[in-house]
Short mmCIF file of C-alpha atoms and ligand atoms in Angstrom, two decimals:
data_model
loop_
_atom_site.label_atom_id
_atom_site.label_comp_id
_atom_site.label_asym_id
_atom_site.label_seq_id
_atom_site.Cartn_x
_atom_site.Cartn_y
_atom_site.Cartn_z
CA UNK A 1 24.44 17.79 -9.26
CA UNK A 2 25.03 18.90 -12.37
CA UNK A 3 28.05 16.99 -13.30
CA UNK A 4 26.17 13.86 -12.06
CA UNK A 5 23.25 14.22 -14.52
CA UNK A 6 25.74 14.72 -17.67
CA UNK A 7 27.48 11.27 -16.22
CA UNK A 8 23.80 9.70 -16.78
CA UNK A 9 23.95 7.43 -19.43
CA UNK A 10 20.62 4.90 -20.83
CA UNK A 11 21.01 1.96 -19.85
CA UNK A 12 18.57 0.33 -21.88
CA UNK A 13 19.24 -1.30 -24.87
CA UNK A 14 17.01 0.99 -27.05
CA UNK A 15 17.98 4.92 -25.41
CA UNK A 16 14.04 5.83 -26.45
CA UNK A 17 13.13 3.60 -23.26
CA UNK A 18 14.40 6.25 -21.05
CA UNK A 19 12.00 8.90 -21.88
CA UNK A 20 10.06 9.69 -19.11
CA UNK A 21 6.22 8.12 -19.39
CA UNK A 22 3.67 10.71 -20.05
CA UNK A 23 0.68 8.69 -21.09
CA UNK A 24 -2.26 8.81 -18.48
CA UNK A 25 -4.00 5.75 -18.17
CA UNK A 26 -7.57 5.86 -16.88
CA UNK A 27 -6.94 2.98 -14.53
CA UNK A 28 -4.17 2.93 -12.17
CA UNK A 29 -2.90 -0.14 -10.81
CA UNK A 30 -0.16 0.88 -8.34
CA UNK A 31 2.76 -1.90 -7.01
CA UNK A 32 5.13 -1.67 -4.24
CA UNK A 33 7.94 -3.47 -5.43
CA UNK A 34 10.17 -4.04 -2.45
CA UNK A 35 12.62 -6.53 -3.42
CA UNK A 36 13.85 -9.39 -5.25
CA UNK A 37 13.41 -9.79 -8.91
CA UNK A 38 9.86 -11.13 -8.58
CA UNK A 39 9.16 -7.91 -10.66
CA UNK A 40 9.14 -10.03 -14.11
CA UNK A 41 5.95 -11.93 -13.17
CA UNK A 42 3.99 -9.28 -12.40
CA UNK A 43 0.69 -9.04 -14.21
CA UNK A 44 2.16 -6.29 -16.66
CA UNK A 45 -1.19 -6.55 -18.84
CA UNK A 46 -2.36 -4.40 -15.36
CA UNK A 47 0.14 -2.55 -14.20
CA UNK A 48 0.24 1.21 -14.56
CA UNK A 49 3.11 2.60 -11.87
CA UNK A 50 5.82 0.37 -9.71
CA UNK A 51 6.56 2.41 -6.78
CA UNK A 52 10.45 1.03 -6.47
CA UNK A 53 11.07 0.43 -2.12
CA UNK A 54 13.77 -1.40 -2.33
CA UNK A 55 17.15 0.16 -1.42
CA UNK A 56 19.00 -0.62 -4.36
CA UNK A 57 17.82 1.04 -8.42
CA UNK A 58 17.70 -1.33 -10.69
CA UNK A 59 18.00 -0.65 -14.37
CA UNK A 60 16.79 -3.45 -16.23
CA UNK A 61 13.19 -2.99 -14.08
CA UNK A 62 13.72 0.58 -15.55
CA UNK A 63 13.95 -0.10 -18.85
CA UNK A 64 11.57 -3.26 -18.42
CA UNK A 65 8.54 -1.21 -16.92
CA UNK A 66 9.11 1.58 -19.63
CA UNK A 67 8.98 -0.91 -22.71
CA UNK A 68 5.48 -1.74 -20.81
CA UNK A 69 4.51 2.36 -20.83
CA UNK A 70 4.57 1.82 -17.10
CA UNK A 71 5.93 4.62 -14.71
CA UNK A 72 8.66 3.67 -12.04
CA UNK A 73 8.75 6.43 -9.03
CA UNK A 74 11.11 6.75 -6.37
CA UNK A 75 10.26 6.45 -2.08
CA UNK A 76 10.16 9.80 -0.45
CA UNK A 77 10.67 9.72 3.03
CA UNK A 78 11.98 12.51 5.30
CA UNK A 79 11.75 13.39 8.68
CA UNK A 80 8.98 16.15 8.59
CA UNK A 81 10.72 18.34 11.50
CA UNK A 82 13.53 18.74 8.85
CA UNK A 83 12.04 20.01 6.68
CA UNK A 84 9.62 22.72 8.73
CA UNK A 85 12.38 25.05 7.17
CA UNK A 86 11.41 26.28 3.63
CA UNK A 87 15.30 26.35 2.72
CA UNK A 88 15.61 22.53 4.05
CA UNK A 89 12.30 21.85 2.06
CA UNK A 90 13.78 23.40 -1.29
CA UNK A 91 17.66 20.94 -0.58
CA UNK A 92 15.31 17.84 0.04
CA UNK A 93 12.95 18.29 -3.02
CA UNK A 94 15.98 19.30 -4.88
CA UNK A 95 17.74 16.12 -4.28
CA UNK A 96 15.03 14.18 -4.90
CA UNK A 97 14.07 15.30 -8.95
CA UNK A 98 18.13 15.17 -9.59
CA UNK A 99 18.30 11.28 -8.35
CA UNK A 100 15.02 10.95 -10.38
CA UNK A 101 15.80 12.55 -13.51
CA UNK A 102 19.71 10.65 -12.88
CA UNK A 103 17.76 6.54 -12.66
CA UNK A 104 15.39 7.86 -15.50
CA UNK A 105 12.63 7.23 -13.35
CA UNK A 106 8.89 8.96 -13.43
CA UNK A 107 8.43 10.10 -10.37
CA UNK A 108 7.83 9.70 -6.19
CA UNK A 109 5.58 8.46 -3.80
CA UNK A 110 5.64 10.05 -0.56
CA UNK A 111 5.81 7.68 2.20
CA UNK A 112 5.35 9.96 5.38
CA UNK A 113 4.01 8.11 8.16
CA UNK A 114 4.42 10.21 10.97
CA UNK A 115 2.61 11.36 13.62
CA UNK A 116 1.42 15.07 13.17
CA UNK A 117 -0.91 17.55 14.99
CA UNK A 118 -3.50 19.66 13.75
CA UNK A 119 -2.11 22.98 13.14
CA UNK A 120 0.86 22.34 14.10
CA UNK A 121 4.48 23.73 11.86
CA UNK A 122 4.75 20.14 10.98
CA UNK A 123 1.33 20.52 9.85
CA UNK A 124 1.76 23.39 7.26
CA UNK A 125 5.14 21.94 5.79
CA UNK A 126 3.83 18.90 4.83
CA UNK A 127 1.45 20.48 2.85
CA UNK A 128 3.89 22.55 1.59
CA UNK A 129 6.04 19.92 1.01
CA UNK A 130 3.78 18.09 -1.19
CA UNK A 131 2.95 21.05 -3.38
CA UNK A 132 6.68 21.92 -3.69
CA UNK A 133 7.10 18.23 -4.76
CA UNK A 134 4.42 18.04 -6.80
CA UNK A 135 5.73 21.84 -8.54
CA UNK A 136 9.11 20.97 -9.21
CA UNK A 137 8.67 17.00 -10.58
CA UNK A 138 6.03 18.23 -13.21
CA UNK A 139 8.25 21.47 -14.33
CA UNK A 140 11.42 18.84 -14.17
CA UNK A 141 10.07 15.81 -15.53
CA UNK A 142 7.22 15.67 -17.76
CA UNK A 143 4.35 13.46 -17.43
CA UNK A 144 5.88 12.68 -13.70
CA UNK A 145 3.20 11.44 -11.10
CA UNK A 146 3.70 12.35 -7.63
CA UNK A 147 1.58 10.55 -5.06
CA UNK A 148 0.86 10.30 -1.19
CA UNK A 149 0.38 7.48 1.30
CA UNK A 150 -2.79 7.69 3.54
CA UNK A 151 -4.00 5.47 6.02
CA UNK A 152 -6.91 4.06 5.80
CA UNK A 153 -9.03 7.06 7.25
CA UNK A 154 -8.72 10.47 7.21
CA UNK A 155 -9.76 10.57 11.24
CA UNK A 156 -6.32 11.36 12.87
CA UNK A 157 -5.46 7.82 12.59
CA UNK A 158 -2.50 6.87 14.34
CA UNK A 159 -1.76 10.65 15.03
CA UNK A 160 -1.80 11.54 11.50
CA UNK A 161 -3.80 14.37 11.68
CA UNK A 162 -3.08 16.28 8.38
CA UNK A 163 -4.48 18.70 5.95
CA UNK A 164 -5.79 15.87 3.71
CA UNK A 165 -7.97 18.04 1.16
CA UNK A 166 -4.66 20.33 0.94
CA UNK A 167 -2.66 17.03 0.08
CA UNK A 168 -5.13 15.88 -1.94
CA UNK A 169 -5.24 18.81 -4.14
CA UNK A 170 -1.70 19.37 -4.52
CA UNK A 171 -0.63 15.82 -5.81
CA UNK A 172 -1.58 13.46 -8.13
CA UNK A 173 -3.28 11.17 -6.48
CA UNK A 174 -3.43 9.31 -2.51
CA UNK A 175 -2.27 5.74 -1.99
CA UNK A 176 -4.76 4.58 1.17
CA UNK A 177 -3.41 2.43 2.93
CA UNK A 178 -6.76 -0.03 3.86
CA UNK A 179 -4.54 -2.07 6.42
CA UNK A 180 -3.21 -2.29 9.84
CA UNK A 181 -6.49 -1.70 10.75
CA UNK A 182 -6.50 -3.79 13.51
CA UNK A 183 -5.17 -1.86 16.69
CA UNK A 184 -6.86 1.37 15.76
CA UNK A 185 -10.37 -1.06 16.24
CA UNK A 186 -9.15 -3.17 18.83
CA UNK A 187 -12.36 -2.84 21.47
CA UNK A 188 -11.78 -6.61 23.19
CA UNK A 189 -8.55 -8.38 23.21
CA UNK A 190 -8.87 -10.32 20.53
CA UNK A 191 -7.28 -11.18 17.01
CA UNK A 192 -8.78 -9.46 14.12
CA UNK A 193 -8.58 -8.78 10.54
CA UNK A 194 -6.52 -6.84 9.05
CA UNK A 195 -8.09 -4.68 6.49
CA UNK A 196 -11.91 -5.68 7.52
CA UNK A 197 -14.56 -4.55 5.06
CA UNK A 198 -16.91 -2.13 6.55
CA UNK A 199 -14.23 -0.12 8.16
CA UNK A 200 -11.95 0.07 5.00
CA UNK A 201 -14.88 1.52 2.75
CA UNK A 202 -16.33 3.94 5.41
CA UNK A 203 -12.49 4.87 5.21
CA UNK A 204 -13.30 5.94 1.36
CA UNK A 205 -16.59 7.28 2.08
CA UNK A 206 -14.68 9.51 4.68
CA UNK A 207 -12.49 10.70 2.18
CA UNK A 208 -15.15 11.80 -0.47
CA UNK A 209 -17.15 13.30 2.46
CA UNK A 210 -14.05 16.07 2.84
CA UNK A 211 -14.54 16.56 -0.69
CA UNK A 212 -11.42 15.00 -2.35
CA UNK A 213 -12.32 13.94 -5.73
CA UNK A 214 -12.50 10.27 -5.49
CA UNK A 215 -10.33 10.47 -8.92
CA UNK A 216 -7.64 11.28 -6.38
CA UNK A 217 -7.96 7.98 -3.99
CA UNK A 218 -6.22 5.06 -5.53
CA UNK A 219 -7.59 2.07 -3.02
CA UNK A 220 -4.71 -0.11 -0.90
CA UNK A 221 -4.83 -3.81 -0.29
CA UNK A 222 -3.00 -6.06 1.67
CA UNK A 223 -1.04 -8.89 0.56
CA UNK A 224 -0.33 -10.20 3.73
CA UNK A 225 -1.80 -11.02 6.80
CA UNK A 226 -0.87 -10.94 10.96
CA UNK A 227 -0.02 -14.34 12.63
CA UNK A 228 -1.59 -13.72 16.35
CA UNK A 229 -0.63 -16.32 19.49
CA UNK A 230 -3.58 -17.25 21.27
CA UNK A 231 -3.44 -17.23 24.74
CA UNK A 232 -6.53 -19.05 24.22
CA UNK A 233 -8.93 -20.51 21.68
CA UNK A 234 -12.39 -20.21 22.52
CA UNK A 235 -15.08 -22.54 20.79
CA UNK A 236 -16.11 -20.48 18.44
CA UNK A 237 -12.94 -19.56 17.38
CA UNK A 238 -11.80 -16.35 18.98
CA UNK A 239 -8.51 -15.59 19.63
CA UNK A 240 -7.90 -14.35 23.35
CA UNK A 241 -5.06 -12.02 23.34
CA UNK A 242 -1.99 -11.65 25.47
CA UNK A 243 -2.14 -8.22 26.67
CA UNK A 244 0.43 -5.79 26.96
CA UNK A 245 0.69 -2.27 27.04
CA UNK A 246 3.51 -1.50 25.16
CA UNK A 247 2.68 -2.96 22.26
CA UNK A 248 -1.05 -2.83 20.80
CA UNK A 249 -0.75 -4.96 17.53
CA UNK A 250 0.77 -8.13 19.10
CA UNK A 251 0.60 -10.04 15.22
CA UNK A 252 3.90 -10.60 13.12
CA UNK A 253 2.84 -9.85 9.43
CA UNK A 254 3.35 -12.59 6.82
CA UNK A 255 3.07 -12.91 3.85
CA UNK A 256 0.65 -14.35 1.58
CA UNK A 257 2.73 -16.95 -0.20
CA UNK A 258 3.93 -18.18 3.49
CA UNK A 259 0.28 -18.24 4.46
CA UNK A 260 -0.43 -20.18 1.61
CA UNK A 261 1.42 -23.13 2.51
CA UNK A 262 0.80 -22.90 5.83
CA UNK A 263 -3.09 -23.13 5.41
CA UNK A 264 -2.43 -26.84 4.24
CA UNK A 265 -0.92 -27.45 7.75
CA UNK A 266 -3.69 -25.49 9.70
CA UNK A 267 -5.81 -27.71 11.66
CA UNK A 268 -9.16 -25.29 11.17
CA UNK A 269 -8.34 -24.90 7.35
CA UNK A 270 -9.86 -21.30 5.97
CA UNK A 271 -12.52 -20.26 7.84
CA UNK A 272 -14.39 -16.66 7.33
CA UNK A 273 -15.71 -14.09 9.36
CA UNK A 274 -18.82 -12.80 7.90
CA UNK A 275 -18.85 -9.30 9.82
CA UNK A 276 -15.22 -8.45 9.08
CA UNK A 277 -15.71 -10.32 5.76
CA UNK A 278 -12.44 -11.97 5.73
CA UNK A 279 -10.97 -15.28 5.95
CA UNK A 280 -8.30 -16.64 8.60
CA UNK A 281 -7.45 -20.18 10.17
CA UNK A 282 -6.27 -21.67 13.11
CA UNK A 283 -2.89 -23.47 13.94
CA UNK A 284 -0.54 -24.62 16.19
CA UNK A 285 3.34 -24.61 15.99
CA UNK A 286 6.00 -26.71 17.30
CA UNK A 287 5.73 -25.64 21.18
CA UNK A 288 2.22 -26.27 21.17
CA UNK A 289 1.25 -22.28 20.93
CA UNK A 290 -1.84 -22.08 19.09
CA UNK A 291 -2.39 -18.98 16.80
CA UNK A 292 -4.68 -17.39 14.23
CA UNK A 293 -3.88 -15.78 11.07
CA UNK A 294 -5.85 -13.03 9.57
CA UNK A 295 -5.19 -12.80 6.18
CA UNK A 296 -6.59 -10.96 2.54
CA UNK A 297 -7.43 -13.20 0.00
CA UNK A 298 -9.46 -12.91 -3.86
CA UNK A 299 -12.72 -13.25 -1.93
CA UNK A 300 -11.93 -10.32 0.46
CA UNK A 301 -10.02 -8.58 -1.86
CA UNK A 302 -13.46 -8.36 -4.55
CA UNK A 303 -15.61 -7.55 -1.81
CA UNK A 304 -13.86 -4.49 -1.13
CA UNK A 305 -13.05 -3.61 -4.80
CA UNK A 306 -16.79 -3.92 -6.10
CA UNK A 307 -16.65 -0.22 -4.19
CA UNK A 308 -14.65 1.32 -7.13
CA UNK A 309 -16.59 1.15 -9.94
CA UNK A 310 -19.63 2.59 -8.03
CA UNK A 311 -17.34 5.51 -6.68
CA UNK A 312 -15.16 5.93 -9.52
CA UNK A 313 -12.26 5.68 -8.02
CA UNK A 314 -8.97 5.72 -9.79
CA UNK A 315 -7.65 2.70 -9.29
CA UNK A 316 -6.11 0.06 -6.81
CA UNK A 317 -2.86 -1.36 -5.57
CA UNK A 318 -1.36 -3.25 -2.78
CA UNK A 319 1.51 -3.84 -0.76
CA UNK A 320 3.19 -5.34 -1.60
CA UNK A 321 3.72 -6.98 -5.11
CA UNK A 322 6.40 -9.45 -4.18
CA UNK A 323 4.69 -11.03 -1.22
CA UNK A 324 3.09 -13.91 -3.48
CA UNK A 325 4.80 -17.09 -4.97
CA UNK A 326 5.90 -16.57 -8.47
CA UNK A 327 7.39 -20.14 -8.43
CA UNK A 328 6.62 -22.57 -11.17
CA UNK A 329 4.63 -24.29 -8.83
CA UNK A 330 1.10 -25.18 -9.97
CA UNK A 331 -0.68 -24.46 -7.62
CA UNK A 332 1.11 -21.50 -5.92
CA UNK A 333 1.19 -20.34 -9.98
CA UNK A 334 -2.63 -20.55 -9.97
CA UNK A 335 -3.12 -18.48 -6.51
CA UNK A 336 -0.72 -15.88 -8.04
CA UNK A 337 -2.53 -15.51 -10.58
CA UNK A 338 -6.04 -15.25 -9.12
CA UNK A 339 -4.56 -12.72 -6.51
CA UNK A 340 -3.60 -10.58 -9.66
CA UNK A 341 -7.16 -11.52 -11.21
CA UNK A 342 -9.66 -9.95 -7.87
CA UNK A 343 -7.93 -6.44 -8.53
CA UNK A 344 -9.84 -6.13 -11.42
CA UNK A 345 -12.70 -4.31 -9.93
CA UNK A 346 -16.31 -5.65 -10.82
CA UNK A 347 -19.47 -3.68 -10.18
CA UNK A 348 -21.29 -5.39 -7.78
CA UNK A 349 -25.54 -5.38 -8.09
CA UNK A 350 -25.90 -4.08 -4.81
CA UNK A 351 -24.01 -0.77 -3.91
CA UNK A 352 -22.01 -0.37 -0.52
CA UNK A 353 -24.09 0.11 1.58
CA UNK A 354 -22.88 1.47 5.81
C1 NAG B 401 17.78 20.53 7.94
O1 NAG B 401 17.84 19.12 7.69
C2 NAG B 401 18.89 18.46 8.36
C3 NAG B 401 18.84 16.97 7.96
O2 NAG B 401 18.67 16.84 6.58
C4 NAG B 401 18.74 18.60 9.85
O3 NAG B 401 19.85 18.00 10.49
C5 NAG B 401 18.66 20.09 10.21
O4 NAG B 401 18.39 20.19 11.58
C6 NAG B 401 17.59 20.77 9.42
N1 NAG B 401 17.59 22.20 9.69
C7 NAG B 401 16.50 22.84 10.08
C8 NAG B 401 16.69 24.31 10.34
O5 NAG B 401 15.40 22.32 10.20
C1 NAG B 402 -5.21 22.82 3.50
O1 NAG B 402 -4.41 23.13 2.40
C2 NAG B 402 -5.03 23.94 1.42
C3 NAG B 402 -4.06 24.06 0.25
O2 NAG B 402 -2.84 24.59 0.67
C4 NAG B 402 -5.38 25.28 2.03
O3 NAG B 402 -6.04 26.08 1.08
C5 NAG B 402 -6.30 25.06 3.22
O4 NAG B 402 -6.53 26.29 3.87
C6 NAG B 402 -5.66 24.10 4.22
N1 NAG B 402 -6.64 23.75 5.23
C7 NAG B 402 -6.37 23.80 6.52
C8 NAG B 402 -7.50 23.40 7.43
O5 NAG B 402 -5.28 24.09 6.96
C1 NAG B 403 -18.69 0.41 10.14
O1 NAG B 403 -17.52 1.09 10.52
C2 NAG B 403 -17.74 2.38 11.05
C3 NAG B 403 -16.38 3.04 11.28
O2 NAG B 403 -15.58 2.30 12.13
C4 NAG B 403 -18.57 2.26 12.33
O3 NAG B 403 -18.83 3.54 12.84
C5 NAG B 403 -19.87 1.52 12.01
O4 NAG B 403 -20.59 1.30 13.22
C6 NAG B 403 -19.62 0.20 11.33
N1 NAG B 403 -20.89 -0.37 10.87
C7 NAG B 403 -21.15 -1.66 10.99
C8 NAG B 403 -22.45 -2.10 10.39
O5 NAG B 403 -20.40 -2.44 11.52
C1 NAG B 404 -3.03 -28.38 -0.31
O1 NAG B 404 -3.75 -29.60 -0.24
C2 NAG B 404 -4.49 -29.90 -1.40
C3 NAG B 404 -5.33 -31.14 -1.13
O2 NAG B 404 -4.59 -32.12 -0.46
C4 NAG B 404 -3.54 -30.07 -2.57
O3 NAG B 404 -4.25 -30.33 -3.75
C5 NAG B 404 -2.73 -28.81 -2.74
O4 NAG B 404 -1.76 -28.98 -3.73
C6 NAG B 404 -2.06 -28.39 -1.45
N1 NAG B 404 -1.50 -27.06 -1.62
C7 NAG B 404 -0.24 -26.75 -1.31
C8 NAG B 404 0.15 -25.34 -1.53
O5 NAG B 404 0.53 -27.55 -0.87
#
């Protein structure tokens, strides 16, 4: 490990751009960057930490997001019965800060999604595992952020029943995920949105309620949406789903710049759903199928974000940031651009109410 880190060389053209970021910013703005180079366009003039997913480092976004004072942090993902064992824990972490410190990057975001019950081994090493994360990337790097993926409440969704004030505490801050919302609210078969309003902010108020500081609870948008087929189309526009009981969430995501060009095509057009406060149209493809699409867009998005002034929050982000059209289009430049626009929270006169 050693030997690798004295083989790290800057990349960048000026060697101060690999000092690790230490500024704090007040307002974080978080992006999943997932692939492609997409990453210039990004609003920078926003942008406080890319969370790198794709499965190759890149340098030049390295040395790019640095010259901007904005942190780049690594995916953490490990199967949690590995690392039950403290000695495991202590390899994994270990590996972890030495590929960090090796890219010059700022950090990780730990992207656990998996199922665990209350009080359960898994249960206590998680925790652990964040703290021990959390421990050794501050002593190792300084200024290093260390952060936590949530869903979108704290109510054993999807089995993930953990010790979210614990996790809370111990890291920076939590990334909630306000999406894929759907199955865990399915009551009828029918299509739905995907990050609905009322649900995602009694999600936050959830979270303050187990006293996490909401200084810790960076809010998650979508920037895609779920493509249901209808097995039928009722009159006023609901979406009767096929059922099966393997699989609960029968939508294929897509993504926003895809959606874009297909709402042209759609024979509704945009149409909203004022009690899930979100829009979604209506087409039908080449064999005739007829399907919906649920979708996120600046409206939806600035309904929900009006919440974090009021609840001071520390910030927002979505996944992910290369799932918009950064072409020189015109028009896809000016929905790019207004997508980047509604995460700038504004108060809203009247406060959230449930
Ligand atoms: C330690 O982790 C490895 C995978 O990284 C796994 O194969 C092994 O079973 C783990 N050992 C224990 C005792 O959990
Ligand atoms: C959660 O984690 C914190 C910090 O480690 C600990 O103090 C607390 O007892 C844990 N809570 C539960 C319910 O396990
Ligand atoms: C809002 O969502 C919560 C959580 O799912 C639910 O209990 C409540 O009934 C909903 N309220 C409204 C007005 O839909
Ligand atoms: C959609 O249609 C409108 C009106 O015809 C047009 O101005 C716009 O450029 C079209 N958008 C896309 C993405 O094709």
């Amino acid at each position: 490990m050693n030997k690798l880190l004295c083989l790290a060389v800057c990349p960048c053209s000026d060697p101060a751009l690999c000092a690790p970021i230490t500024e704090i910013r007040d307002f974080e703005v978080f992006v999943f960057h997932v692939r492609d180079k997409n990453w210039k366009f990004y609003d920078w003039s926003q942008v406080t930490t890319v969370a790198s997913f794709a499965d190759y480092y890149e340098p030049d976004l390295m040395c790019f997001a640095h010259s901007k004072g904005v942190r780049l942090v690594l995916k953490g993902d490990v199967c949690i019965k590995d690392i039950v064992d403290p000695k495991n824990r202590t390899v994994w972490i270990t590996q972890m800060v030495t590929l960090a410190k090796y890219q010059f990057m700022d950090g990780i975001n730990l992207d656990i999604e998996q199922a665990v019950w209350k009080g359960s081994p898994e249960y206590y090493a998680l925790t652990a595992l964040v703290q021990e994360t959390t421990e050794t990337f501050h002593r190792e790097i300084p200024g290093s952020q260390v952060t936590f993926d949530v869903p979108w409440s704290p109510d054993c969704v999807a089995l993930r029943c953990y010790n979210y004030t614990g996790i809370a505490d111990l890291c920076d801050f939590l990334f909630v995920m306000s999406y894929d919302m759907h199955p865990q609210l399915l009551t009828e078969w029918i299509a739905g949105a995907n990050s609905p309003y009322n649900e995602t902010l009694t999600g936050y108020d959830q979270y303050i309620g187990l006293n996490i500081n909401p200084k810790k609870l960076v809010m998650g948008v979508p920037w895609y949406g779920y493509d249901y087929v209808c097995l039928e189309l009722t009159k006023d526009n609901k979406c009767i789903l096929y059922k099966s009981e393997q699989q609960v969430a029968a939508g294929q995501q897509i993504s926003y710049s895809t959606m874009m060009k297909q709402l042209n095509s759609s024979f509704s057009g945009r149409l909203w759903d004022d009690n899930q406060k979100s829009p979604f149209y209506n087409y039908k493809d080449n064999n005739g199928h007829i399907h919906q699409v649920w979708y996120d867009d600046p409206e939806s998005i600035s309904l929900k974000t009006a919440y974090i002034p009021g609840h001071n929050l520390r910030g927002i982000g979505m996944w992910h940031g290369d799932l918009l059209d950064y072409s020189i289009d015109p028009v896809a430049q000016q929905q790019t651009e207004m997508m980047w626009k509604a995460l700038r929270p504004k108060q809203s006169p009247s406060q959230w109410q449930p």
